[in-house]
Coordinates of C-alpha atoms in Angstrom, one line a residue:
X1 CA 0.0 0.0 0.0
X2 CA 1.1 3.6 -0.6
X3 CA 1.9 5.7 2.4
X4 CA -1.3 7.8 2.1
X5 CA -3.3 4.6 1.9
X6 CA -1.7 3.2 5.0
X7 CA -2.4 6.4 6.9
X8 CA -6.1 6.4 5.8
X9 CA -6.5 2.8 6.6
X10 CA -4.9 2.7 10.1
X11 CA -6.2 6.0 11.2
X12 CA -9.7 5.4 9.8
X13 CA -9.9 2.3 12.0
X14 CA -8.6 4.3 14.9
X15 CA -11.3 7.0 14.4
X16 CA -14.0 4.3 14.2
X17 CA -12.8 2.8 17.5
X18 CA -12.9 6.2 19.2
X19 CA -16.3 7.1 17.7
X20 CA -17.7 3.8 19.0
X21 CA -16.4 4.5 22.5
X22 CA -14.1 1.5 22.4
X23 CA -11.0 3.7 23.3
X24 CA -10.6 7.3 24.5
X25 CA -7.2 8.0 23.3
X26 CA -4.0 6.4 21.9
X27 CA -0.3 7.1 21.5
X28 CA 0.8 7.1 17.9
X29 CA 4.4 6.7 16.8
X30 CA 4.4 7.0 13.0
X31 CA 7.3 7.5 10.6
X32 CA 5.6 10.6 9.0
X33 CA 5.2 12.1 12.5
X34 CA 8.9 11.8 13.0
X35 CA 9.9 13.2 9.7
X36 CA 7.4 16.0 9.5
X37 CA 5.3 16.4 12.6
X38 CA 3.5 19.5 11.5
X39 CA 2.3 18.0 8.2
X40 CA 1.4 14.7 10.0
X41 CA -0.6 16.6 12.7
X42 CA -2.5 18.4 10.0
X43 CA -3.6 15.1 8.6
X44 CA -4.6 13.9 12.1
X45 CA -6.6 17.1 12.6
X46 CA -8.7 16.4 9.5
X47 CA -9.7 13.1 11.1
X48 CA -10.1 14.4 14.6
X49 CA -11.2 18.0 14.3
X50 CA -12.5 18.1 17.9
X51 CA -9.9 15.8 19.5
X52 CA -6.9 16.6 21.5
X53 CA -3.5 16.1 19.8
X54 CA -0.3 16.4 21.9
X55 CA 3.3 16.1 20.9
X56 CA 5.8 14.2 23.1
X57 CA 8.3 17.0 22.6
X58 CA 11.3 18.0 24.7
X59 CA 11.8 21.7 24.6
X60 CA 15.0 23.5 25.6
X61 CA 14.5 26.4 28.1
X62 CA 14.9 28.9 25.3
X63 CA 12.7 26.9 22.8
X64 CA 9.0 27.4 22.2
X65 CA 6.5 25.0 20.5
X66 CA 5.8 26.1 16.9
X67 CA 2.8 28.4 17.0
X68 CA 1.5 27.2 13.6
X69 CA 1.3 23.5 14.4
X70 CA -2.3 22.2 14.6
X71 CA -1.8 20.6 18.1
X72 CA -3.1 21.3 21.6
X73 CA 0.4 21.4 23.1
X74 CA 2.9 19.0 24.5
X75 CA 2.7 16.0 26.8
X76 CA 3.9 18.3 29.6
X77 CA 7.7 18.0 29.9
X78 CA 8.1 21.8 29.4
X79 CA 5.7 22.5 32.3
X80 CA 7.6 19.9 34.4
X81 CA 10.9 21.6 33.7
X82 CA 9.5 25.0 34.8
X83 CA 7.6 24.1 37.9
X84 CA 10.3 21.7 39.0
X85 CA 12.7 24.7 39.4
X86 CA 10.3 26.7 41.5
X87 CA 11.4 24.8 44.6
X88 CA 15.1 25.4 44.2
X89 CA 16.8 28.4 45.6
X90 CA 18.6 29.8 42.6
X91 CA 20.9 32.0 44.8
X92 CA 22.5 28.8 46.1
X93 CA 23.5 27.5 42.6
X94 CA 27.2 28.3 43.0
X95 CA 27.3 27.0 46.6
X96 CA 25.8 23.7 45.5
X97 CA 28.3 23.5 42.7
X98 CA 31.1 24.1 45.1
X99 CA 29.9 21.4 47.5
X100 CA 29.6 18.9 44.6
X101 CA 33.1 19.7 43.4
X102 CA 34.7 19.6 46.8
X103 CA 33.2 16.2 47.6
X104 CA 33.6 14.5 44.2
X105 CA 36.4 16.3 42.5
X106 CA 34.2 16.0 39.4
X107 CA 34.7 18.7 36.7
X108 CA 32.1 21.5 36.6
X109 CA 32.5 22.4 32.9
X110 CA 29.1 21.0 31.9
X111 CA 29.3 22.2 28.3
X112 CA 32.6 20.3 27.8
X113 CA 31.1 17.2 29.6
X114 CA 28.1 17.2 27.3
X115 CA 30.2 17.7 24.2
X116 CA 32.5 14.9 25.0
X117 CA 29.7 12.6 26.1
X118 CA 27.6 13.1 23.0
X119 CA 30.7 12.6 20.9
X120 CA 31.4 9.3 22.6
X121 CA 27.8 8.2 22.2
X122 CA 27.9 9.1 18.5
X123 CA 30.9 6.8 17.9
X124 CA 29.8 4.0 20.2
X125 CA 26.0 3.8 19.3
X126 CA 25.3 5.9 16.3
X127 CA 28.3 5.3 14.1
X128 CA 26.3 3.5 11.4
X129 CA 23.9 6.5 11.2
X130 CA 26.9 8.9 10.8
X131 CA 28.3 6.6 8.1
X132 CA 25.0 6.6 6.2
X133 CA 24.8 10.4 6.4
X134 CA 28.5 10.6 5.3
X135 CA 27.8 8.4 2.3
X136 CA 24.9 10.6 1.2
X137 CA 26.9 13.8 1.7
X138 CA 29.8 12.4 -0.3
X139 CA 27.5 11.3 -3.1
X140 CA 26.0 14.7 -3.4
X141 CA 29.3 16.6 -2.9
X142 CA 31.2 14.6 -5.5
X143 CA 28.5 15.1 -8.1
X144 CA 29.5 18.7 -8.4
X145 CA 32.9 20.0 -9.6
X146 CA 32.7 22.7 -6.9
X147 CA 32.8 20.2 -4.0
X148 CA 34.2 17.0 -5.5
X149 CA 37.6 17.5 -3.8
X150 CA 36.0 17.2 -0.3
X151 CA 37.3 14.2 1.6
X152 CA 35.2 11.5 3.1
X153 CA 37.0 11.6 6.5
X154 CA 36.6 15.4 6.7
X155 CA 32.9 15.3 5.8
X156 CA 32.3 12.6 8.4
X157 CA 34.1 14.6 11.1
X158 CA 32.0 17.6 10.3
X159 CA 28.7 15.7 10.4
X160 CA 29.6 14.0 13.7
X161 CA 30.7 17.3 15.3
X162 CA 27.7 19.3 14.3
X163 CA 25.4 16.5 15.4
X164 CA 26.9 16.5 18.8
X165 CA 26.9 20.3 19.0
X166 CA 23.2 20.9 18.4
X167 CA 21.8 22.5 21.6
X168 CA 18.2 21.3 21.1
X169 CA 16.8 17.9 20.4
X170 CA 16.0 18.6 16.8
X171 CA 15.2 21.1 14.1
X172 CA 12.3 21.2 11.6
X173 CA 11.6 22.2 8.1
X174 CA 8.4 23.3 6.4
X175 CA 8.4 22.9 2.6
X176 CA 12.2 22.6 2.6
X177 CA 12.9 26.0 4.3
X178 CA 14.6 26.6 7.6
X179 CA 12.8 28.9 10.0
X180 CA 14.8 31.7 11.7
X181 CA 14.9 30.2 15.1
X182 CA 16.3 26.9 13.8
X183 CA 18.7 28.8 11.5
X184 CA 20.2 30.5 14.6
X185 CA 20.5 27.1 16.4
X186 CA 22.1 25.5 13.4
X187 CA 24.6 28.3 12.9
X188 CA 25.5 28.1 16.6
X189 CA 26.0 24.3 16.3
X190 CA 28.2 24.8 13.2
X191 CA 30.3 27.4 15.0
X192 CA 30.7 25.2 18.1
X193 CA 31.6 22.2 16.0
X194 CA 34.1 24.1 13.9
X195 CA 36.0 25.2 17.0
X196 CA 36.6 21.5 17.9
X197 CA 37.9 20.4 14.5
X198 CA 41.3 20.8 12.8
X199 CA 41.6 23.6 10.2
X200 CA 41.6 21.1 7.3
X201 CA 37.9 20.4 7.9
X202 CA 36.8 24.0 7.3
X203 CA 35.7 23.4 3.7
X204 CA 33.8 20.2 4.7
X205 CA 32.1 22.0 7.6
X206 CA 31.1 24.8 5.2
X207 CA 29.6 22.3 2.9
X208 CA 27.6 20.6 5.7
X209 CA 26.4 24.0 6.9
X210 CA 25.1 24.8 3.4
X211 CA 23.4 21.4 3.3
X212 CA 21.7 22.0 6.6
X213 CA 20.7 25.7 6.0
X214 CA 19.9 26.0 2.3
X215 CA 16.5 25.1 1.0
X216 CA 16.4 21.4 0.2
X217 CA 15.4 20.7 -3.4
X218 CA 17.2 17.6 -4.6
X219 CA 16.2 14.1 -3.3
X220 CA 19.6 13.4 -1.7
X221 CA 19.5 16.7 0.3
X222 CA 15.9 16.1 1.4
X223 CA 16.8 12.6 2.6
X224 CA 20.0 13.7 4.3
X225 CA 18.2 16.4 6.3
X226 CA 15.3 14.1 7.2
X227 CA 17.7 11.4 8.5
X228 CA 19.8 14.0 10.4
X229 CA 16.8 15.5 12.0
X230 CA 15.7 12.1 13.2
X231 CA 19.3 11.3 14.5
X232 CA 19.9 14.4 16.7
X233 CA 17.1 13.7 19.2
X234 CA 18.4 10.1 19.7
X235 CA 21.9 11.4 20.3
X236 CA 20.7 13.9 22.8
X237 CA 18.4 11.4 24.5
X238 CA 21.3 8.9 24.9
X239 CA 24.0 11.4 25.6
X240 CA 22.1 13.7 28.0
X241 CA 19.0 12.0 29.5
X242 CA 20.7 8.6 29.7
X243 CA 24.2 9.7 30.6
X244 CA 24.7 13.3 31.8
X245 CA 21.7 13.0 34.1
X246 CA 23.7 10.3 36.0
X247 CA 27.2 11.7 35.8
X248 CA 26.7 15.4 36.6
X249 CA 25.0 15.3 40.0
X250 CA 25.3 18.8 41.5
X251 CA 21.6 18.6 42.4
X252 CA 19.8 15.6 41.0
X253 CA 16.4 17.1 41.2
X254 CA 17.6 19.2 38.2
X255 CA 18.3 16.1 36.3
X256 CA 14.9 15.3 34.9
X257 CA 13.5 14.6 31.4
X258 CA 12.6 17.9 29.9
X259 CA 14.6 19.9 32.4
X260 CA 18.1 21.3 32.0
X261 CA 20.8 20.1 34.2
X262 CA 22.6 23.5 34.1
X263 CA 19.5 25.4 35.4
X264 CA 19.0 25.5 39.2
X265 CA 16.1 27.5 40.3
X266 CA 13.8 29.9 38.4
X267 CA 12.7 33.5 39.2
X268 CA 9.0 33.9 39.9
X269 CA 8.8 36.4 37.0
X270 CA 10.2 33.8 34.6
X271 CA 7.7 31.2 35.8
X272 CA 4.8 33.7 35.4
X273 CA 6.1 34.4 31.8
X274 CA 6.0 30.7 31.0
X275 CA 2.5 30.3 32.4
X276 CA 1.2 33.4 30.6
X277 CA 2.7 32.0 27.3
X278 CA 0.7 28.8 27.9
X279 CA -2.5 30.7 28.6
X280 CA -2.2 32.7 25.3
X281 CA -0.8 30.0 23.0
X282 CA -1.4 26.5 24.5
X283 CA -4.3 26.7 27.0
X284 CA -5.1 23.0 26.6
X285 CA -1.5 21.7 26.8
X286 CA -0.8 18.8 29.3
X287 CA 0.8 19.7 32.6
X288 CA 2.9 16.8 33.9
X289 CA 5.0 16.5 37.0
X290 CA 5.8 12.8 36.8
X291 CA 5.9 10.5 33.8
X292 CA 6.9 6.9 32.9
X293 CA 10.3 8.3 31.9
X294 CA 10.9 10.3 35.1
X295 CA 14.4 9.8 36.6
X296 CA 12.7 10.2 40.1
X297 CA 9.2 11.0 41.1
X298 CA 7.8 14.5 41.7
X299 CA 7.8 14.0 45.5
X300 CA 11.4 12.8 45.5
X301 CA 12.4 15.9 43.5
X302 CA 10.5 18.4 45.7
X303 CA 12.2 17.0 48.7
X304 CA 15.7 17.0 47.3
X305 CA 15.3 20.6 46.2
X306 CA 15.0 21.6 49.8
X307 CA 18.7 20.9 50.1
X308 CA 19.3 24.3 48.3
X309 CA 17.8 26.0 51.4
X310 CA 20.3 24.5 53.7
X311 CA 23.6 23.9 51.9
X312 CA 25.8 24.3 55.0
X313 CA 23.8 21.6 56.7
X314 CA 24.1 19.4 53.6
X315 CA 27.9 19.9 53.4
X316 CA 28.3 19.0 57.1
X317 CA 26.1 15.9 56.7
X318 CA 27.8 14.4 53.7
X319 CA 31.2 15.1 55.2
X320 CA 30.2 13.3 58.3
X321 CA 28.7 10.4 56.4
X322 CA 31.8 10.0 54.3
X323 CA 33.8 9.7 57.5
X324 CA 31.4 7.2 59.1
X325 CA 31.2 5.1 55.9
X326 CA 34.9 5.1 54.9
X327 CA 35.3 1.5 56.3
X328 CA 32.4 0.4 54.1
X329 CA 34.6 0.8 51.0
X330 CA 36.6 -2.2 52.4
X331 CA 40.0 -0.8 51.7
X332 CA 39.0 0.1 48.1
X333 CA 39.3 3.6 46.6
X334 CA 36.1 5.4 47.4
X335 CA 33.9 6.5 44.4
X336 CA 32.9 9.9 45.7
X337 CA 30.8 10.6 42.7
X338 CA 28.6 7.5 43.2
X339 CA 28.6 8.2 46.9
X340 CA 27.3 11.7 46.4
X341 CA 24.5 10.5 44.1
X342 CA 23.6 7.8 46.6
X343 CA 23.3 10.2 49.5
X344 CA 20.9 12.4 47.5
X345 CA 18.9 9.4 46.6
X346 CA 18.7 8.1 50.1
X347 CA 17.4 11.4 51.5
X348 CA 15.1 12.0 48.6
X349 CA 13.4 8.6 48.8
X350 CA 13.8 8.0 52.5
X351 CA 13.1 5.5 53.9
X352 CA 14.8 3.4 51.1
X353 CA 15.7 -0.2 51.6
X354 CA 18.7 -2.1 50.3
X355 CA 17.0 -3.8 47.3
X356 CA 15.6 -0.6 45.8
X357 CA 18.7 1.4 46.6
X358 CA 21.0 -1.2 45.0
X359 CA 18.9 -1.6 41.9
X360 CA 18.8 2.1 41.4
X361 CA 22.5 2.6 41.9
X362 CA 23.4 -0.3 39.5
X363 CA 21.3 1.3 36.8
X364 CA 22.6 4.8 37.6
X365 CA 26.3 3.7 37.5
X366 CA 25.8 1.9 34.2
X367 CA 24.0 4.9 32.7
X368 CA 26.8 7.2 33.9
X369 CA 29.3 5.0 31.9
X370 CA 32.2 6.0 34.1
X371 CA 33.3 2.7 35.5
X372 CA 30.7 0.3 34.2
X373 CA 28.2 0.2 31.3
X374 CA 25.3 -1.9 30.1
X375 CA 27.3 -3.3 27.3
X376 CA 30.5 -3.9 29.3
X377 CA 29.5 -4.2 33.0
X378 CA 32.3 -4.3 35.5
X379 CA 31.4 -7.0 38.0
X380 CA 34.2 -5.9 40.3
X381 CA 33.2 -2.3 40.4
X382 CA 29.5 -3.1 40.8
X383 CA 30.2 -5.5 43.6
X384 CA 32.1 -2.7 45.4
X385 CA 29.0 -0.4 45.1
X386 CA 26.6 -3.2 46.2
X387 CA 28.7 -4.0 49.2
X388 CA 29.1 -0.4 50.2
X389 CA 25.3 0.2 50.1
X390 CA 24.7 -3.0 52.1
X391 CA 27.2 -2.0 54.7
X392 CA 26.1 1.5 55.3
X393 CA 22.4 0.7 55.6
X394 CA 23.1 -1.6 58.6
X395 CA 25.4 0.9 60.3
X396 CA 23.3 2.5 63.1
X397 CA 25.6 5.6 63.3
X398 CA 25.0 6.4 59.7
X399 CA 21.3 5.4 59.5
X400 CA 20.5 7.6 62.6
X401 CA 22.3 10.5 61.1
X402 CA 20.6 10.0 57.7
X403 CA 17.2 9.8 59.3
X404 CA 17.8 13.0 61.3
X405 CA 18.8 14.9 58.1
X406 CA 16.0 13.5 56.0
X407 CA 13.5 14.6 58.6
X408 CA 14.6 18.2 58.0
X409 CA 13.5 17.8 54.4
X410 CA 10.3 15.8 54.7
X411 CA 7.7 18.4 55.7
X412 CA 9.2 21.2 53.5
X413 CA 9.3 18.7 50.6
X414 CA 5.6 17.8 51.2
X415 CA 4.6 21.4 51.3
X416 CA 6.5 21.9 48.0
X417 CA 4.6 18.9 46.6
X418 CA 1.2 20.2 47.6
X419 CA 2.1 23.6 46.1
X420 CA 3.3 22.0 42.9
X421 CA 0.1 19.9 42.7
X422 CA -2.1 23.0 43.2
X423 CA -0.2 24.9 40.5
X424 CA -0.6 21.9 38.1
X425 CA -4.4 21.9 38.8
X426 CA -4.9 25.6 38.3
X427 CA -2.3 26.8 35.8
X428 CA -3.3 27.1 32.1
X429 CA -3.5 23.6 30.7
X430 CA -4.8 20.2 31.6
X431 CA -3.4 18.5 34.7
X432 CA -1.8 15.1 34.1
X433 CA -1.3 12.5 36.9
X434 CA 1.1 9.6 36.6
X435 CA 0.0 6.3 38.2
X436 CA 0.5 6.3 42.0
X437 CA 1.3 10.0 42.3
X438 CA -2.1 10.8 43.9
X439 CA -0.5 10.1 47.2
X440 CA 3.1 10.7 48.3
X441 CA 5.2 8.8 45.8
X442 CA 8.9 8.2 46.4
X443 CA 9.6 6.2 43.3
X444 CA 12.9 6.3 41.4
X445 CA 13.6 5.7 37.7
X446 CA 11.9 2.8 35.9
X447 CA 11.3 0.0 36.7
X448 CA 11.0 1.4 40.2
X449 CA 8.3 3.8 39.1
X450 CA 6.3 1.0 37.4
X451 CA 5.7 -1.0 40.5
X452 CA 2.0 -2.1 41.0
X453 CA -0.1 0.7 42.4
X454 CA -2.6 0.0 45.2
X455 CA -5.7 1.5 43.6
X456 CA -8.0 -0.2 46.0
X457 CA -6.4 1.7 48.9
X458 CA -6.6 5.0 47.0
X459 CA -10.2 4.4 46.2
X460 CA -11.0 3.6 49.9
X461 CA -9.1 6.7 51.1
X462 CA -10.8 8.9 48.5
X463 CA -14.3 7.7 49.7
X464 CA -13.3 8.5 53.2
X465 CA -12.4 12.0 52.2
X466 CA -15.8 12.8 50.5
X467 CA -16.9 15.0 53.3
X468 CA -13.5 15.9 54.7
X469 CA -12.4 19.4 55.6
X470 CA -8.8 20.6 55.9
X471 CA -8.1 19.4 59.4
X472 CA -9.3 15.9 58.4
X473 CA -7.0 15.9 55.4
X474 CA -4.0 16.9 57.5
X475 CA -4.6 14.5 60.3
X476 CA -2.6 11.8 58.6
X477 CA 0.3 13.4 56.9
X478 CA 2.3 10.3 56.3
X479 CA -0.5 8.5 54.5
X480 CA -0.7 11.0 51.7
X481 CA -4.2 12.1 52.5
X482 CA -3.4 15.8 52.1
X483 CA -2.3 15.4 48.5
X484 CA -5.3 13.2 47.5
X485 CA -7.7 15.5 49.3
X486 CA -6.3 18.5 47.5
X487 CA -6.5 16.9 44.1
X488 CA -10.1 15.8 44.7
X489 CA -11.2 19.3 46.0
X490 CA -9.7 21.2 43.1
X491 CA -11.0 18.7 40.5
X492 CA -14.4 19.3 42.0
X493 CA -14.0 23.1 41.4
X494 CA -12.9 22.4 37.8
X495 CA -16.1 20.5 37.3
X496 CA -18.3 23.2 38.9
X497 CA -16.6 26.1 37.0
X498 CA -14.9 24.8 33.9
X499 CA -15.0 28.4 32.5
X500 CA -12.4 29.5 35.1
X501 CA -9.9 27.0 33.6
X502 CA -10.6 27.3 29.8
X503 CA -8.8 29.3 27.1
X504 CA -10.7 32.5 27.9
X505 CA -9.6 32.5 31.5
X506 CA -6.7 35.0 31.7
X507 CA -3.6 34.4 33.7
X508 CA -2.1 37.3 35.9
X509 CA 0.7 37.2 38.4
X510 CA 0.0 38.3 42.0
X511 CA 2.7 39.9 44.3
X512 CA 3.0 39.9 48.0
X513 CA 4.5 42.8 50.0
X514 CA 7.0 42.8 52.8
X515 CA 10.3 41.3 53.9
X516 CA 9.4 37.7 52.9
X517 CA 7.4 38.5 49.8
X518 CA 9.6 36.2 47.7
X519 CA 8.4 33.2 49.7
X520 CA 4.9 33.6 48.1
X521 CA 4.1 32.7 44.5
X522 CA 0.6 33.6 43.4
X523 CA -1.6 34.2 40.3
X524 CA -5.2 34.7 39.3
X525 CA -7.3 33.0 36.7
X526 CA -10.0 35.0 35.0
X527 CA -10.3 37.4 37.9
X528 CA -12.3 34.7 39.8
X529 CA -9.7 32.5 41.4
X530 CA -6.4 33.1 43.1
X531 CA -3.7 30.4 43.6
X532 CA -1.3 31.2 46.5
X533 CA 1.5 28.9 47.6
X534 CA 4.6 29.0 49.8
X535 CA 8.2 28.6 48.7
X536 CA 11.4 27.9 50.6
X537 CA 9.6 27.0 53.9
X538 CA 12.7 25.4 55.5
X539 CA 14.5 28.7 55.1
X540 CA 11.4 30.7 56.1
X541 CA 10.9 28.9 59.4
X542 CA 7.4 30.3 59.6
X543 CA 8.7 33.8 60.2
X544 CA 6.7 35.9 57.8
X545 CA 7.6 39.2 59.5
X546 CA 5.6 42.0 57.9
X547 CA 4.6 40.1 54.7
X548 CA 1.1 40.8 53.5
X549 CA -0.8 39.6 50.4
X550 CA -3.1 42.3 48.9
X551 CA -6.3 40.9 47.4
X552 CA -8.4 42.3 44.6
X553 CA -11.6 44.0 45.4
X554 CA -14.4 41.7 46.8
X555 CA -14.9 38.9 49.2
X556 CA -12.5 35.9 48.7
X557 CA -13.2 32.5 50.2
X558 CA -10.5 29.8 50.4
X559 CA -12.0 26.8 48.5
X560 CA -9.9 24.5 50.8
X561 CA -10.5 25.9 54.3
X562 CA -13.7 28.0 53.7
X563 CA -12.1 31.0 55.5
X564 CA -12.9 34.4 54.0
X565 CA -10.8 37.6 53.5
X566 CA -11.4 41.1 52.2
X567 CA -8.6 43.5 51.1
X568 CA -5.7 41.2 52.0
X569 CA -4.4 38.5 54.3
X570 CA -1.2 37.7 56.3
X571 CA 0.5 34.5 55.1
X572 CA 0.5 33.1 58.6
X573 CA -3.3 33.3 58.6
X574 CA -3.6 32.2 55.0
X575 CA -1.6 29.0 55.5
X576 CA -2.6 28.2 59.1
X577 CA -5.1 25.4 58.3
X578 CA -3.6 24.1 55.1
X579 CA -0.2 24.7 53.4
X580 CA -1.6 26.1 50.1
X581 CA -4.6 28.3 49.3
X582 CA -7.1 28.6 46.5
X583 CA -9.3 31.7 46.9
X584 CA -12.6 32.0 45.0
X585 CA -14.4 35.3 44.5
X586 CA -17.8 35.3 46.2
X587 CA -20.9 36.6 44.4

């Protein structure tokens, strides 16, 4: 069958199944979608004019989803990246880098690490793809007298270098032309790649640059560009997601799919800009905080991020733990990098038993590709790590100290999680919940995050919360009741007032006043609903001083606690009964 016939046949059957109510939605991985997602989505839109179409797209912090694409947004990694950084104190980025460097002696030049890692990944995993692209480039170059003197080796080096230097997952073309944003990214990649190569490759790099930037007309150029655009996301996924996220561990809550390792923290103004962009351009996009690909769950991340509020305590703790645990290396040279990752993992997922800790660390060490890999596992090295974990987790001196430090993070981390959940439920877009995350979920990377979920327990707890008020919800913090209750309450509001959450409901930042104003993040939706959450509560210590939240005109009732305010409210009163607030304007 021809390609169009295959599309019509498969998607026609899909449409029939949806229309019949047999399925509600489906994930589609189609070659046309990979080659030209915009054109493919236009085809889908003709079949499903009223359906929701989302792209599983990883966006760089400076990258925006193409406004002209006929989709409803992404699957939510861009939102995850933004809201994930709200709970990190950006002012402590250099301090955290210093602690990491002191403890591990690991290099801090992230750009160099990424460049070298992607180059290694290209040669070890994607060499055949580079060879195929080189063959196509040679065939095209040698067909013209102007470029027939270019050497195969130089062309290959140029293609490999520019592939590893691209700062985003991939670029796109519409009707053969390069859009301005992608042109700038490609030119930057070429410049970066050229700086790494010997002078003799300049002509080859110039040829590759023309091939990538000029309008593609001949079949070889069209095929070259299509294959290269499909290769770059795979290189980035393997080089960054599956390597850098495990070998650059300054603060591992940064190391999440869709996020950027280099970015620790986000200014409130930048977060508001992001949400306003969603409200204007993508009001129906998905808002995710955990996914099947997450390196660690949302609750582990919000807890680990609290470390940025207490870096001195963190430095003291890991220094003490390294001293206590030195004998557990059993006269072998300590791997301080693995040890640093392990300590963050243990406090983030506390309490964490040996089996889960070891399975995670084995995967993490293989993904880091420093001493062991999936293809060439080092039994001796992995035995050392396994024995180290086993020894420290039965050492009372360490486990007592670990528990004491972890307890400093638990409540602030849970407040962060509740705040993040409320933002997800009220920001422009459609909230997405990964299995199990309705309660506190301290899962790590797959397969840990794919363990069976006790839905019966969640159903029973939800039934018991039907008539609950805030004090009932907070009576059992450890069970996860506050999170489930919050989700249920806000979803009820979404059902009762869908117009407050639709595309016409504007987004506007709110600002507090006073000495601790930066510890409040707030915004309004449509002038009818105000979301107000706390930040950096460990640093705050419940000392709000003269901080005050001015409210718009009218009577405002907290949907969660039923308390009412006029004119404004002090944060201490606002968050007294529940850690987050959702104010609704009264008639």
